[in-house]
Structures are given as structure tokens and as C-alpha cells.
Amino acid sequence: MRWMIRSVLALSLLVFLGVAAVVMIPSERIAALATERFFELTGRRLVIEGAVRPTVFPTLGVQTGPVTVSNADWGVEGDMLRAEGLSIALDMAALIGGEVKITGITAQAPQLVLERARDGRENWVFGGADGGSGGGSGAQTVRTDTPVTLDLAEVTDGRFSFVDHGTGRRVVMTSITGEARIGTSQGPATFDFEAILNGQPFRSSLQIAEFAPFMDGRPVGLDLTLKAGDADLHLAGRGGWKPLAVEGKLTASLADLSAITRLAGVGRPALPQGLGARRVDVSGQLTLTDAASVHLRGGAVRLDDNQLRLDADLTTAGDRPNLSAQVSAGALSLAGALGGGTGGGGGGGNGGGAAADGWSTATIDVSALDLMDASIALTADSVDLGRLRLGTTRVVTTIDRSRAVFDLRQIAAYQGNVSGQFVVNGRSGLSVGGDLVLAGLAMQPMLSDLGDYDRLIGTGDLRLKFLGVGGSVDAIMRSLSGSGSLSLGKGELRGLDVAGMLRTLDAGYVGDGQRTIFEAVTGSFLIDAGVLSNSDLAFRAPYVTATGDGAVNLGARTLDYRLRPVALAAVDGTGGVMVPLLITGPWASPRFRLDLEALARERFEEQAKEAEARARAELARRAEQELGIVREDGERLEDAARRRAQEAIDAEAGRLFQRLLGGN
């Protein structure tokens, strides 16, 4: 029985203490204290509507009715803050001692509205003409010298709105649930919450090293984390908001880039493969300034499988954003960005728009050039462009209003080097152009990668100026114009034995296993409407020389070329055999044909010339015999006749002159 009596007494004591606690709670005093503390924190008046009721469970405290914080006098969006109610938790021990200490505040369904007027005034700036409340109670400044503590402040089902009447921008954040903890006004504070912004759920945590100085706008230690979808962002450093300035160590993994862009209220950029289509990771020392500029130092960026190191400065003041960056990379792959597959090989791969059945007709999207102006210096150990493989690369890219100029300082490619300038202009449609110098390039792998042509082996130099217009590779190739020159050293032409054709007058010396060794090839060319024309090709090989002229249709990828090879019978070049060779058809599988008709026509013309020369010689011989004309060395018959006539005239004139003088 004793234990039952003790239990009943203990239960009775607990009931008595609970009732006494409820009776002891000074509800009106607590409400007044809450409004005072709120005023100390914000400088705004807090209005509590209805009765303030004491509560025991789940925490000892009070429950209010609706609460409001009035807006600035010029605000048009209603109350700055409105909530369905507040739950204020109290310290039981302090209450028993006669002191009211608030340990927690929970706001039910709060709605916060921040406004910026057309003239720049902001309703969250408390004090002076900018911050007067709608109730006309007079403006006050925020006091941060008053000690403030708050063990826990909670928000459930909140809503936040920001309206800029100058720009028309409106941001709405819903389903806000979170908590805040403030140790002391001069000490640290933490804020953890989750919400939905632009339809995208996210979670965020902010730790402030010194709460009161931060409320004043001064820079303090900050630690911010943000998670949206599969994207994570962490910034540890210092920051303030009057003026806005943040600096610190940034670590961001933006695997789900669409979540971040939805939070920002912009569309997800169509980043190509290799430039962030699947993954974007960024780390480095980040600085944001009140001049709307962003600076990254010691940055490490991962774009899909590409690893970059960079220092960058982005300014947003002015008409257009401007990016200045120094970028370095190891092996850089841009094959996906250019729409190409894997490069290399002499086959008929379909990367880079050079499929065996023609150039790609897919639309080339260069809209990204209009996002900002930029000056970017890139250094890479190697660059994979899909169909092209480059070695050490140093390129400076300048973007000005949708026009990108690539200054090729150094590009190691195909055992040689490429320099010059390449331009992509997206201001009105799309055009590409360049002025390039290619020195010492191995022709077979280059032509194989560019156009599936692997028959030419040798090292050469190429100068090229070109301009193309169109929305696809096919359209650009069919519109090309320009000029250039080619010079090759020793090499070979596979699939064709020119000397064998000349010896046998048989066009069958083509195909696998056939080849022509050459010592040099030179020529110049013009390009118009996608057709390359040449008239001065010079080809020199052991026992064979050749000249050539014709056209290469770059758009249709076909050949129509005439080669005039001469097989030499002697070292001095005499006694040779010349048979014109026609090269026609697609350049991936050209057709070779001896032009015997032209050969017959040329031989007939030669024979006619020989017959004419023999006739002239016979006429000259007869004239010499009948007229007594004697030709001097190298003198033509007509000239000898004129000379003989002039001599006769001179002799007759001399005789007449002597008669006039009385001579015989």
C-alpha cells in the first residue's frame, strides 16, 4: 500500500505543479515580451491579434492568434509579415524563479513579403522614410547592442515573396519549413530550412558567426550549403549584405544542372557533351562584389570528363555580361560539343559531319555565343575534336556580340603546326571563316580525318583563306569561297600507278597495291561556291612529271580533274610518252581513265603541224632555187625574200643616182 500512496501523492504533486505553472504564466506579459524582442531584432512593430492562451503540452508557453508586421508606407503587397499564429516556448526554471525567458518561437503558415520600390527603396530597410510602417507608428533603427537569445525559432508551411516594382521581377518561395537558433546577439546563429522555388524543392543551411554584426550588414564568417536534386553547393568564408560582398572557398557539384537553373528561374542551357551536358563540378576561391561581379581563383572545373584549371572574372554591369578567363587543361575532348564521334582512322566514320554519304545537314546551334562577351586564353596538352586530333594547343578566344574569333597561337597537329585565325560569326545567321597556315602536316591522317581520303601520303604546307555561310556543315561546304596554295615534299599516291599506265596505255593500274612515288607537288587554287579549282598543279616523280588542272567540288565531295603525266625516256626529259589521265567521281572512290581520245587528237594535231612544216620547207626550197634567194642561218623564207627584194631595190636606186650625176 505504501508504494501506491507514494504514487498517488507524486501524481497529485505533478498535477498541482502543472496547474500552478499554467496559472503562473503571465500571458499578456509574454506577448509584450515577444513584441519587444521582435522590435529589438528588426525595429518593426509586431501586432498580435486575439487572445494569448497558455499551453502546457508539448511545451510550456503560450499560443497566439494571427500576427502581423505592417509594411512600409509605400508598399502595395499588403502586410510585410502575416502568420496564422505563434507558439512561444518558455523556460520552466526561469518562470518558477519569476523570470520570463523565451526559449522558442514557432510560426504557423507565415507569409513574408519583401518589396523594392521603383526609386530603389526597400521595405526590409527599417528606419527613416524607407522603413516606416503602414500603421504610422514611427520608424526606429535596429538595435543590435541589446542581448538577444533564441534557442529555437521554427517556421511551418511558410511563404516568401519578393517583388521588384522597378524591373517587374517577382520571386515566390512556398512550403517553407525550417528552424533558426540564435545563441546571443553577438554570437553565432544557424538557419536550416527547406522550400520550393520555381517548382524546384531544395534544402539550405546557413551558419553566421556573429548575428548582430551580420544584421547590420557587416562582413562576418559564413558557412552556406545548398542541395537541390542531385546538385550540392558549399561556400565557407565571409560575407555581408551592406554592401553585398562574399568571399570564400566554393565547392559545387552540379550533376543535376536543371535543378539549379530552375531555382535561378532560367531555362537549362543546352550544354553539349564535354562541356557540362552530364556533369559540372566547380571548386576554388570565390568572390562576389557589390559591383555585380564574380571572381574565381585557383579554380578547378569538371565538365563531363574534361578537367580544367582556371582563373576567371565575370562582370555583369553594363549592357552584357563579360567573362575573362585563363584556362588550362590536360587532354581536352570537344568531340561531343562539335557533334562528332571518335576521330582517327581512314574509314568512313560519321563524326564531325564527314559521313561517307555527305556532310552533315544537322543545324549548328551557336546561340551560346550570345550569352556574354568573353576573352578566354586556353592551353591544353591535347584536344580531341572528333574527326581531328590536336596536340599542344594555345588559343585565345574573343567573343563580341555573337562573333567568336579564335587566335591560333600554337596548335600541334599531324606532326606539324597550325597557326592563324578562325572566326565563327552568329550575328546574322551563321558564317565561318579563317586565314590559316598549316606547316609540315602529315597529309594522310589529316585528309583521312577530314574527308575519309587516305590515298595521299606525304608532308606538306598549306595556306588557306576561306569563308562559308550556312546553318549546317553541308551548307557551309557548298558555299565556301577563298584561295590557297599547297606544297608537298616526298611522298606517294596510293591506288594509282601513273608510270604503269603510261608504259602500257592501260587504265587498269589502279586499286590496292598500286602507287605512284613522287618527289614534290605544288599548286595554288581558288574556291568559289564550294568548288575548288586549280590550273597550275606541278607533279614531279622519278621518270614521271605531270601538270594538272580541274576542280574539286567540296560540297558534293566529287573530283573532276585532268592530269597530264609524261613518262621520261631520258634523263634530259626527251623522248617521253604523255597520256592525259582523267580523275572523276566521288573522292572516297574516284575513277581513273586514260583520255585516249585527247591523246589521239593531240597526236593528230602534232602530225598536222609536222606536215605543215614539211610543206613550208618544200616551198622555201623551190623559192630559193627559182628566185635565187639564199637564207641566212635561222632566217625564215619570208624574211629572206624581203631582204633579197630590198637589196635589189637598193641596187637599182644606186644605178639611177649614178646616171643623174653623169656616170655610165
XYZ file of C-alpha atoms in Angstrom:
664
model
C 0.000 0.000 0.000
C 2.873 2.348 0.785
C 4.057 2.452 -2.817
C 0.535 3.145 -4.055
C 0.175 6.046 -1.607
C 3.508 7.478 -2.765
C 2.492 7.147 -6.397
C -0.785 8.934 -5.835
C 0.964 11.718 -3.929
C 3.573 12.109 -6.708
C 0.885 12.224 -9.383
C -1.085 14.733 -7.377
C 2.037 16.869 -6.990
C 2.650 16.802 -10.734
C -0.930 17.808 -11.444
C -0.633 20.602 -8.897
C 2.611 21.850 -10.400
C 1.121 21.748 -13.914
C -1.932 23.703 -12.839
C 0.281 26.121 -10.896
C 2.512 26.571 -13.927
C -0.442 27.422 -16.128
C -1.721 29.846 -13.508
C 1.755 31.373 -13.140
C 2.168 32.028 -16.888
C 1.760 35.779 -17.431
C 0.278 35.549 -20.936
C -0.001 39.259 -21.611
C 3.499 39.864 -20.303
C 4.845 37.142 -22.584
C 3.085 38.678 -25.576
C 4.547 42.054 -24.715
C 7.991 40.493 -24.268
C 7.707 38.793 -27.657
C 6.844 42.055 -29.369
C 9.685 43.801 -27.566
C 12.198 41.147 -28.576
C 10.957 41.253 -32.147
C 11.367 45.017 -32.134
C 14.892 44.633 -30.782
C 15.744 42.294 -33.628
C 14.032 44.112 -36.502
C 12.954 47.574 -35.413
C 9.400 46.799 -36.590
C 6.215 46.604 -34.547
C 4.683 43.159 -34.098
C 0.904 43.094 -33.703
C -0.687 40.056 -32.025
C -4.384 39.696 -32.727
C -6.818 37.970 -30.375
C -6.166 36.333 -27.020
C -2.878 34.864 -25.855
C -3.521 31.400 -24.344
C -1.167 29.491 -22.046
C -0.119 25.946 -23.029
C 1.462 23.040 -21.163
C 1.901 20.369 -23.862
C 4.071 19.734 -25.776
C 5.968 22.681 -24.301
C 5.247 25.157 -21.597
C 4.370 28.504 -23.162
C 1.671 30.466 -24.892
C -0.260 30.281 -28.177
C -1.275 33.424 -30.020
C -3.806 34.181 -32.670
C -2.883 35.753 -36.020
C 0.127 38.072 -36.005
C 1.127 40.792 -38.455
C 4.027 43.083 -39.188
C 2.915 46.099 -41.194
C 4.520 47.001 -44.494
C 6.316 50.235 -45.399
C 4.099 53.205 -46.133
C 4.695 52.857 -49.884
C 4.195 49.054 -50.011
C 1.354 47.714 -52.166
C 1.564 43.976 -51.398
C -0.236 44.059 -48.047
C 1.347 43.287 -44.694
C 5.056 42.647 -44.735
C 4.522 39.601 -42.483
C 1.425 37.680 -41.553
C 1.101 34.338 -39.742
C -1.855 32.284 -38.549
C -0.340 32.111 -35.098
C 2.734 31.913 -32.898
C 3.697 29.303 -30.330
C 6.099 30.750 -27.761
C 8.026 28.291 -25.551
C 9.177 29.307 -22.039
C 11.971 28.264 -19.674
C 10.185 26.495 -16.766
C 13.007 27.013 -14.300
C 13.235 30.718 -15.097
C 9.456 31.020 -14.815
C 9.443 29.458 -11.344
C 12.106 31.966 -10.371
C 9.895 34.791 -11.554
C 11.694 35.451 -14.858
C 10.177 35.085 -18.307
C 12.696 33.594 -20.728
C 11.623 32.719 -24.272
C 13.319 29.560 -25.485
C 11.476 29.046 -28.735
C 9.053 30.550 -31.234
C 7.073 28.623 -33.841
C 5.257 30.470 -36.615
C 2.329 28.740 -38.306
C 1.944 29.433 -42.060
C 3.847 32.728 -42.086
C 3.764 34.854 -45.245
C 6.657 37.285 -45.738
C 6.623 39.928 -48.493
C 9.725 41.908 -49.477
C 9.295 44.833 -51.871
C 11.611 47.169 -53.733
C 10.099 50.405 -54.986
C 10.748 51.928 -58.401
C 13.007 54.510 -56.768
C 15.073 51.803 -55.036
C 13.535 51.947 -51.551
C 13.271 48.552 -49.812
C 10.682 47.596 -47.223
C 13.167 45.483 -45.275
C 15.313 48.531 -44.538
C 13.971 49.621 -41.157
C 14.324 53.249 -40.120
C 13.843 56.670 -41.697
C 11.465 57.342 -44.558
C 12.246 53.995 -46.208
C 11.120 51.877 -43.334
C 8.083 53.496 -41.779
C 5.341 51.032 -41.027
C 1.974 51.195 -42.583
C 0.460 51.947 -39.217
C 2.351 55.193 -38.933
C 3.870 54.268 -35.595
C 7.123 55.971 -36.457
C 10.370 54.487 -37.715
C 13.023 53.037 -35.497
C 16.501 51.745 -36.164
C 17.509 48.193 -35.373
C 19.242 47.829 -32.054
C 21.956 45.207 -32.073
C 23.505 46.148 -28.747
C 20.637 44.565 -26.805
C 21.443 40.982 -25.748
C 19.191 38.582 -27.660
C 18.986 34.815 -27.371
C 16.650 32.392 -29.067
C 17.107 28.694 -28.509
C 14.792 27.778 -31.364
C 12.603 29.551 -33.890
C 10.544 27.366 -36.215
C 8.540 28.019 -39.363
C 5.998 25.613 -40.850
C 4.272 25.910 -44.232
C 5.648 29.385 -44.874
C 5.560 31.537 -47.967
C 8.067 34.152 -49.137
C 7.571 36.713 -51.917
C 9.950 39.248 -53.417
C 8.648 41.957 -55.762
C 10.811 44.481 -57.613
C 8.499 47.195 -58.947
C 11.330 48.707 -60.972
C 12.105 45.608 -63.061
C 8.824 43.747 -62.672
C 10.631 40.727 -61.248
C 8.659 38.531 -58.843
C 10.051 35.584 -56.874
C 7.794 33.300 -54.828
C 9.041 30.611 -52.447
C 6.477 28.230 -50.937
C 6.237 25.300 -48.492
C 8.943 26.811 -46.279
C 9.744 24.701 -43.234
C 12.773 25.395 -41.115
C 14.338 26.496 -37.867
C 16.732 29.116 -36.555
C 18.892 29.181 -33.438
C 20.475 32.338 -32.018
C 22.819 31.891 -29.061
C 23.451 35.569 -28.356
C 23.087 38.667 -30.480
C 26.871 38.923 -30.733
C 27.358 35.183 -31.114
C 26.666 32.590 -33.814
C 23.333 31.794 -35.392
C 22.187 28.900 -37.552
C 19.346 28.697 -40.058
C 18.144 25.452 -41.613
C 15.151 25.267 -43.921
C 13.645 23.622 -46.960
C 11.260 25.112 -49.514
C 10.060 25.090 -53.120
C 11.241 27.786 -55.538
C 10.052 27.894 -59.152
C 8.682 24.399 -58.698
C 12.058 23.040 -57.510
C 12.379 21.695 -53.934
C 15.646 22.487 -52.149
C 17.279 22.453 -48.730
C 19.654 25.046 -47.332
C 21.685 25.649 -44.201
C 23.363 28.900 -43.180
C 25.696 29.423 -40.230
C 26.501 33.012 -39.253
C 29.489 33.577 -36.982
C 28.214 36.883 -35.494
C 24.494 37.525 -35.746
C 24.193 41.196 -34.752
C 27.054 42.468 -36.977
C 25.556 40.490 -39.854
C 22.162 42.118 -39.268
C 23.977 45.444 -39.513
C 25.285 44.333 -42.904
C 28.921 43.988 -41.851
C 31.050 41.085 -43.167
C 31.174 38.098 -40.830
C 32.043 34.424 -41.096
C 29.548 32.433 -43.173
C 29.036 28.784 -43.977
C 26.366 28.056 -46.571
C 25.177 24.757 -48.013
C 22.513 24.214 -50.655
C 21.096 20.983 -52.064
C 18.624 20.747 -54.924
C 18.007 17.445 -56.649
C 21.435 15.880 -57.159
C 23.192 19.253 -57.001
C 25.224 20.251 -53.938
C 26.858 23.603 -53.183
C 29.018 24.615 -50.228
C 30.604 28.006 -49.529
C 32.745 28.694 -46.462
C 34.144 32.177 -45.929
C 32.992 35.683 -45.073
C 30.185 37.867 -46.308
C 27.944 40.854 -45.700
C 24.998 42.475 -47.399
C 25.517 46.241 -46.976
C 27.138 46.337 -49.495
C 26.747 42.803 -50.829
C 30.115 41.033 -50.694
C 31.017 37.361 -50.257
C 34.326 35.560 -50.420
C 35.258 32.025 -49.547
C 36.031 28.510 -50.628
C 33.432 27.211 -53.075
C 32.733 23.550 -53.720
C 29.854 22.753 -56.064
C 28.732 19.511 -57.654
C 26.047 20.342 -60.198
C 25.285 16.895 -61.514
C 21.632 17.900 -61.830
C 22.108 21.264 -63.535
C 18.401 21.542 -64.326
C 17.609 21.845 -60.606
C 19.963 24.813 -60.222
C 18.662 26.591 -63.319
C 15.061 26.152 -62.151
C 15.981 27.723 -58.824
C 17.506 30.643 -60.726
C 14.374 30.995 -62.829
C 16.129 30.394 -66.143
C 15.960 27.630 -68.703
C 18.504 24.853 -68.577
C 21.230 25.638 -71.129
C 21.659 23.028 -73.838
C 25.255 22.294 -72.933
C 26.932 19.902 -75.389
C 28.726 16.719 -74.449
C 32.108 17.521 -72.962
C 31.015 20.985 -71.809
C 28.648 20.086 -68.977
C 25.808 18.084 -70.533
C 26.019 15.425 -67.803
C 28.100 16.888 -65.002
C 29.502 20.203 -63.811
C 31.805 20.396 -60.770
C 33.401 23.646 -59.596
C 35.772 24.444 -56.748
C 38.022 27.372 -55.920
C 38.242 30.685 -54.122
C 35.093 32.640 -54.951
C 34.485 36.377 -54.541
C 31.211 38.219 -55.185
C 31.207 42.018 -55.069
C 28.593 44.736 -54.816
C 29.527 45.706 -58.389
C 27.721 42.563 -59.586
C 30.963 40.773 -60.426
C 32.118 37.224 -59.689
C 35.772 36.190 -59.417
C 37.236 32.691 -59.185
C 40.868 31.998 -58.346
C 42.621 28.642 -58.255
C 39.522 27.126 -59.782
C 39.115 23.501 -60.715
C 36.252 22.726 -63.095
C 34.988 19.394 -64.332
C 32.764 19.433 -67.414
C 31.645 15.856 -68.007
C 35.009 14.067 -68.450
C 37.062 17.228 -69.061
C 39.208 18.559 -66.211
C 40.067 22.276 -66.349
C 42.045 24.681 -64.195
C 41.082 28.327 -64.402
C 41.136 31.844 -63.049
C 38.069 33.773 -64.144
C 36.371 37.152 -63.738
C 32.722 37.674 -64.654
C 31.263 41.176 -64.663
C 27.542 41.765 -65.150
C 27.454 45.559 -65.047
C 26.752 47.228 -68.388
C 24.824 46.037 -71.401
C 26.208 42.488 -71.474
C 27.994 40.106 -69.094
C 31.707 39.836 -69.778
C 33.946 36.886 -68.943
C 37.723 36.991 -68.780
C 39.453 33.681 -68.082
C 42.746 31.813 -68.179
C 42.053 28.113 -68.763
C 44.451 25.172 -68.831
C 43.721 21.511 -69.412
C 45.391 18.194 -69.973
C 43.594 16.056 -72.530
C 40.539 18.037 -73.650
C 37.717 16.334 -75.541
C 35.341 18.514 -77.570
C 34.093 15.792 -79.893
C 30.592 15.860 -78.420
C 30.463 19.652 -78.450
C 31.121 19.667 -82.202
C 28.690 16.862 -82.924
C 31.447 14.409 -83.839
C 32.149 10.861 -82.860
C 35.524 9.416 -82.202
C 38.183 10.514 -84.582
C 41.077 8.889 -86.299
C 41.264 6.090 -88.810
C 40.890 6.286 -92.503
C 37.477 4.731 -92.584
C 34.147 6.199 -93.229
C 33.259 7.242 -89.733
C 30.429 9.641 -89.248
C 31.958 12.059 -86.825
C 32.420 15.672 -87.458
C 29.893 15.862 -90.226
C 32.036 13.901 -92.703
C 29.994 10.758 -93.233
C 30.712 8.726 -96.344
C 27.400 9.773 -97.933
C 27.986 13.503 -97.453
C 28.387 16.306 -94.983
C 26.079 16.592 -92.004
C 22.893 18.594 -92.555
C 22.171 18.921 -88.826
C 21.628 22.501 -87.699
C 24.625 24.032 -85.934
C 23.484 25.890 -82.814
C 25.751 28.822 -81.900
C 23.201 30.639 -79.730
C 25.553 30.254 -76.756
C 27.778 32.927 -78.330
C 25.093 35.495 -77.482
C 25.084 34.745 -73.741
C 28.022 37.003 -72.966
C 31.150 38.648 -74.303
C 34.402 36.956 -73.366
C 38.156 36.783 -73.652
C 39.423 33.279 -72.893
C 43.004 32.029 -73.153
C 43.146 28.239 -73.417
C 46.174 25.995 -73.084
C 45.774 22.235 -73.461
C 48.104 19.273 -73.778
C 45.816 17.795 -76.451
C 42.400 18.459 -77.974
C 40.057 15.861 -79.457
C 37.657 17.465 -81.960
C 36.085 14.203 -83.018
C 37.429 13.913 -86.539
C 40.536 15.940 -85.726
C 43.149 15.217 -83.076
C 45.359 18.092 -81.960
C 48.457 18.132 -79.777
C 49.695 21.028 -77.647
C 47.262 23.875 -78.151
C 47.340 27.574 -77.265
C 44.293 29.519 -78.403
C 42.913 32.914 -77.399
C 39.170 33.233 -77.981
C 37.428 36.598 -78.116
C 33.626 36.755 -78.204
C 31.942 40.043 -79.053
C 28.163 40.072 -79.543
C 27.806 36.563 -81.007
C 31.055 36.724 -83.003
C 33.898 34.488 -81.831
C 37.463 34.935 -83.061
C 39.911 32.114 -82.348
C 43.512 33.317 -82.462
C 45.531 30.142 -83.004
C 48.821 30.894 -81.287
C 50.077 27.302 -81.411
C 48.430 24.064 -82.466
C 50.454 20.910 -82.879
C 48.642 18.678 -85.357
C 49.523 15.731 -87.581
C 53.266 16.043 -86.970
C 53.161 19.739 -87.907
C 51.782 23.045 -86.678
C 48.731 25.173 -87.402
C 48.564 28.928 -86.848
C 46.350 31.786 -87.928
C 42.808 32.858 -87.183
C 39.417 31.160 -87.266
C 36.116 33.046 -86.975
C 32.585 31.893 -86.103
C 30.031 34.659 -86.638
C 26.498 34.121 -85.359
C 25.264 37.706 -85.557
C 23.060 37.202 -88.599
C 22.744 33.538 -89.386
C 25.997 31.577 -89.234
C 29.226 32.098 -91.104
C 32.708 30.705 -90.590
C 35.989 31.921 -91.984
C 39.694 31.756 -91.479
C 43.195 32.583 -92.545
C 45.290 29.540 -91.702
C 48.865 28.403 -92.188
C 49.489 24.656 -91.908
C 53.177 23.766 -91.873
C 54.734 20.309 -92.034
C 51.462 18.394 -91.736
C 51.200 14.669 -92.464
C 48.591 14.641 -95.220
C 47.257 11.089 -94.990
C 45.913 11.157 -91.406
C 44.678 14.735 -91.811
C 42.759 14.090 -95.037
C 41.501 10.813 -93.647
C 40.054 12.542 -90.587
C 38.675 15.489 -92.532
C 37.187 13.744 -95.538
C 37.742 9.981 -95.454
C 40.552 10.254 -98.037
C 43.656 8.231 -97.187
C 45.396 7.827 -100.568
C 47.818 10.751 -100.316
C 50.924 10.177 -98.190
C 53.403 12.942 -97.612
C 54.277 16.001 -95.582
C 53.220 19.393 -96.808
C 52.486 23.036 -96.239
C 49.101 24.613 -96.844
C 47.945 28.224 -96.796
C 44.199 28.724 -96.774
C 41.808 31.668 -96.670
C 38.133 30.786 -96.665
C 34.610 31.942 -95.869
C 31.482 29.829 -95.624
C 27.860 30.680 -94.813
C 25.087 28.355 -93.701
C 23.358 26.676 -90.803
C 24.957 23.230 -91.257
C 28.283 21.718 -92.280
C 26.757 20.760 -95.632
C 25.546 24.322 -96.319
C 28.882 25.809 -95.299
C 30.900 23.461 -97.513
C 28.657 24.222 -100.510
C 29.073 27.981 -100.018
C 32.824 28.138 -99.427
C 34.905 30.800 -101.127
C 38.595 31.601 -100.763
C 42.060 30.805 -102.010
C 45.218 28.990 -101.039
C 48.334 27.102 -102.048
C 49.775 23.642 -101.458
C 53.334 22.360 -101.397
C 54.221 18.716 -100.725
C 57.596 17.081 -100.329
C 58.411 13.442 -100.999
C 55.512 11.043 -100.721
C 53.261 8.658 -102.581
C 49.810 8.462 -104.104
C 48.165 5.143 -103.316
C 45.720 3.346 -105.571
C 47.263 4.672 -108.793
C 50.382 3.758 -110.829
C 50.845 6.602 -113.303
C 54.074 5.238 -114.798
C 52.444 1.848 -115.418
C 49.541 3.483 -117.218
C 51.905 5.413 -119.471
C 54.031 2.398 -120.296
C 51.108 0.185 -121.237
C 48.382 2.708 -122.054
C 46.256 0.620 -119.725
C 43.985 2.337 -117.181
C 43.905 -0.805 -115.055
C 46.826 0.263 -112.895
C 44.511 1.351 -110.084
C 43.341 -0.178 -106.828
C 45.013 -1.773 -103.858
C 48.713 -2.352 -104.257
C 49.154 0.355 -106.905
C 51.085 3.508 -106.068
C 52.962 6.436 -107.532
C 56.041 7.724 -105.764
C 56.594 11.480 -106.111
C 59.303 13.925 -105.115
C 57.278 17.145 -104.996
C 53.803 18.513 -105.661
C 52.957 22.235 -105.843
C 49.910 24.210 -106.827
C 47.535 27.044 -105.989
C 43.756 27.145 -106.009
C 40.650 29.294 -105.808
C 37.369 28.370 -104.118
C 34.002 29.654 -105.292
C 30.519 28.393 -104.341
C 32.052 25.320 -102.717
C 34.133 24.339 -105.765
C 37.939 24.354 -105.575
C 39.595 24.987 -108.946
C 43.269 24.583 -109.833
C 45.187 25.210 -113.072
C 48.864 25.088 -112.137
C 49.470 21.733 -110.493
C 53.073 20.581 -110.893
C 53.902 16.969 -110.092
C 57.440 15.620 -110.150
C 58.373 11.971 -109.661
C 61.210 9.666 -110.735
C 60.882 9.243 -114.540
C 57.483 10.968 -114.484
C 56.437 14.603 -114.493
C 52.909 15.928 -114.677
C 50.851 19.055 -114.828
C 47.219 19.235 -113.913
C 44.079 21.313 -113.796
C 40.493 20.755 -112.783
C 38.008 21.116 -109.958
C 37.204 19.558 -106.606
C 33.579 20.020 -105.563
C 33.916 20.371 -101.795
C 30.180 20.440 -101.212
C 29.345 17.395 -103.314
C 32.672 15.716 -102.403
C 33.490 14.883 -106.044
C 36.501 15.207 -108.372
C 36.751 16.345 -111.999
C 40.458 16.615 -112.679
C 42.801 16.167 -115.645
C 46.403 15.120 -115.084
C 48.931 15.306 -117.910
C 51.762 12.957 -116.933
C 54.857 12.453 -119.073
C 56.975 9.326 -118.730
C 60.571 10.320 -119.416
C 62.704 8.085 -121.627
C 65.896 10.039 -120.964
C 67.424 11.900 -118.078
C 67.176 15.198 -120.006
C 63.393 14.744 -120.339
C 63.326 13.925 -124.054
C 61.614 11.051 -125.764
C 58.819 10.777 -123.231
C 55.293 9.447 -123.530
C 52.384 11.672 -122.497
C 48.861 10.340 -121.922
C 46.201 12.557 -120.256
C 44.623 10.965 -117.177
C 41.079 11.819 -116.066
C 40.183 11.540 -112.369
C 36.439 11.795 -111.725
C 33.702 10.730 -109.325
C 33.427 10.799 -105.517
C 36.714 11.403 -103.776
C 36.140 8.433 -101.471
C 36.265 6.116 -104.544
C 37.456 8.085 -107.591
C 37.509 6.703 -111.143
C 40.703 6.861 -113.269
C 40.543 6.864 -117.071
C 43.184 7.408 -119.753
C 41.975 10.094 -122.174
C 42.978 8.238 -125.364
C 40.675 10.409 -127.443
C 42.529 13.511 -126.329
C 45.816 11.692 -126.940
C 44.753 10.843 -130.491
C 43.627 14.409 -131.062
C 46.902 15.797 -129.780
C 48.913 13.382 -131.940
C 46.813 14.302 -134.991
C 47.484 17.975 -134.282
C 51.195 17.246 -133.936
C 51.213 15.339 -137.223
C 49.319 18.178 -138.947
C 51.885 20.647 -137.643
C 54.711 18.419 -138.887
C 53.069 18.147 -142.350
C 52.631 21.909 -142.481
C 56.266 22.405 -141.549
C 57.377 19.990 -144.297
C 55.221 21.828 -146.849
C 56.651 25.163 -145.834
C 60.181 23.754 -146.127
C 59.461 22.440 -149.633
C 58.052 25.793 -150.715
C 61.100 27.554 -149.339
C 63.446 25.209 -151.199
C 61.690 25.831 -154.528
C 61.633 29.582 -153.953
C 65.330 29.593 -153.263
C 66.012 27.727 -156.461
C 63.721 29.769 -158.715
C 64.327 33.256 -157.221
C 67.894 32.815 -156.160
C 67.107 33.576 -152.532
C 69.719 32.423 -150.124
C 68.575 32.278 -146.466
C 70.929 33.051 -143.646
C 71.110 30.854 -140.559
C 67.767 30.784 -138.764
C 66.142 33.147 -141.233
C 62.618 32.465 -142.453
C 61.819 32.333 -146.144
C 59.567 35.396 -145.936
C 62.320 37.403 -144.230
C 64.917 36.247 -146.749
C 62.600 37.285 -149.633
C 62.079 40.710 -148.144
C 65.809 41.097 -147.628
C 66.512 39.985 -151.223
C 63.899 42.447 -152.595
C 65.280 45.286 -150.504
C 68.791 44.557 -151.789
C 67.516 44.691 -155.392
C 65.727 47.989 -154.786
C 68.819 49.474 -153.180
C 70.998 48.384 -156.134
C 68.593 49.852 -158.722
C 68.370 53.132 -156.792
C 72.172 53.350 -156.787
C 72.353 52.951 -160.594
C 69.756 55.684 -161.144
C 71.635 58.055 -158.890
C 74.876 57.490 -160.822
C 73.140 58.300 -164.178
C 71.885 61.576 -162.725
C 75.449 62.507 -161.877
C 76.556 61.775 -165.464
C 78.127 58.488 -164.861
C 77.943 55.433 -167.030
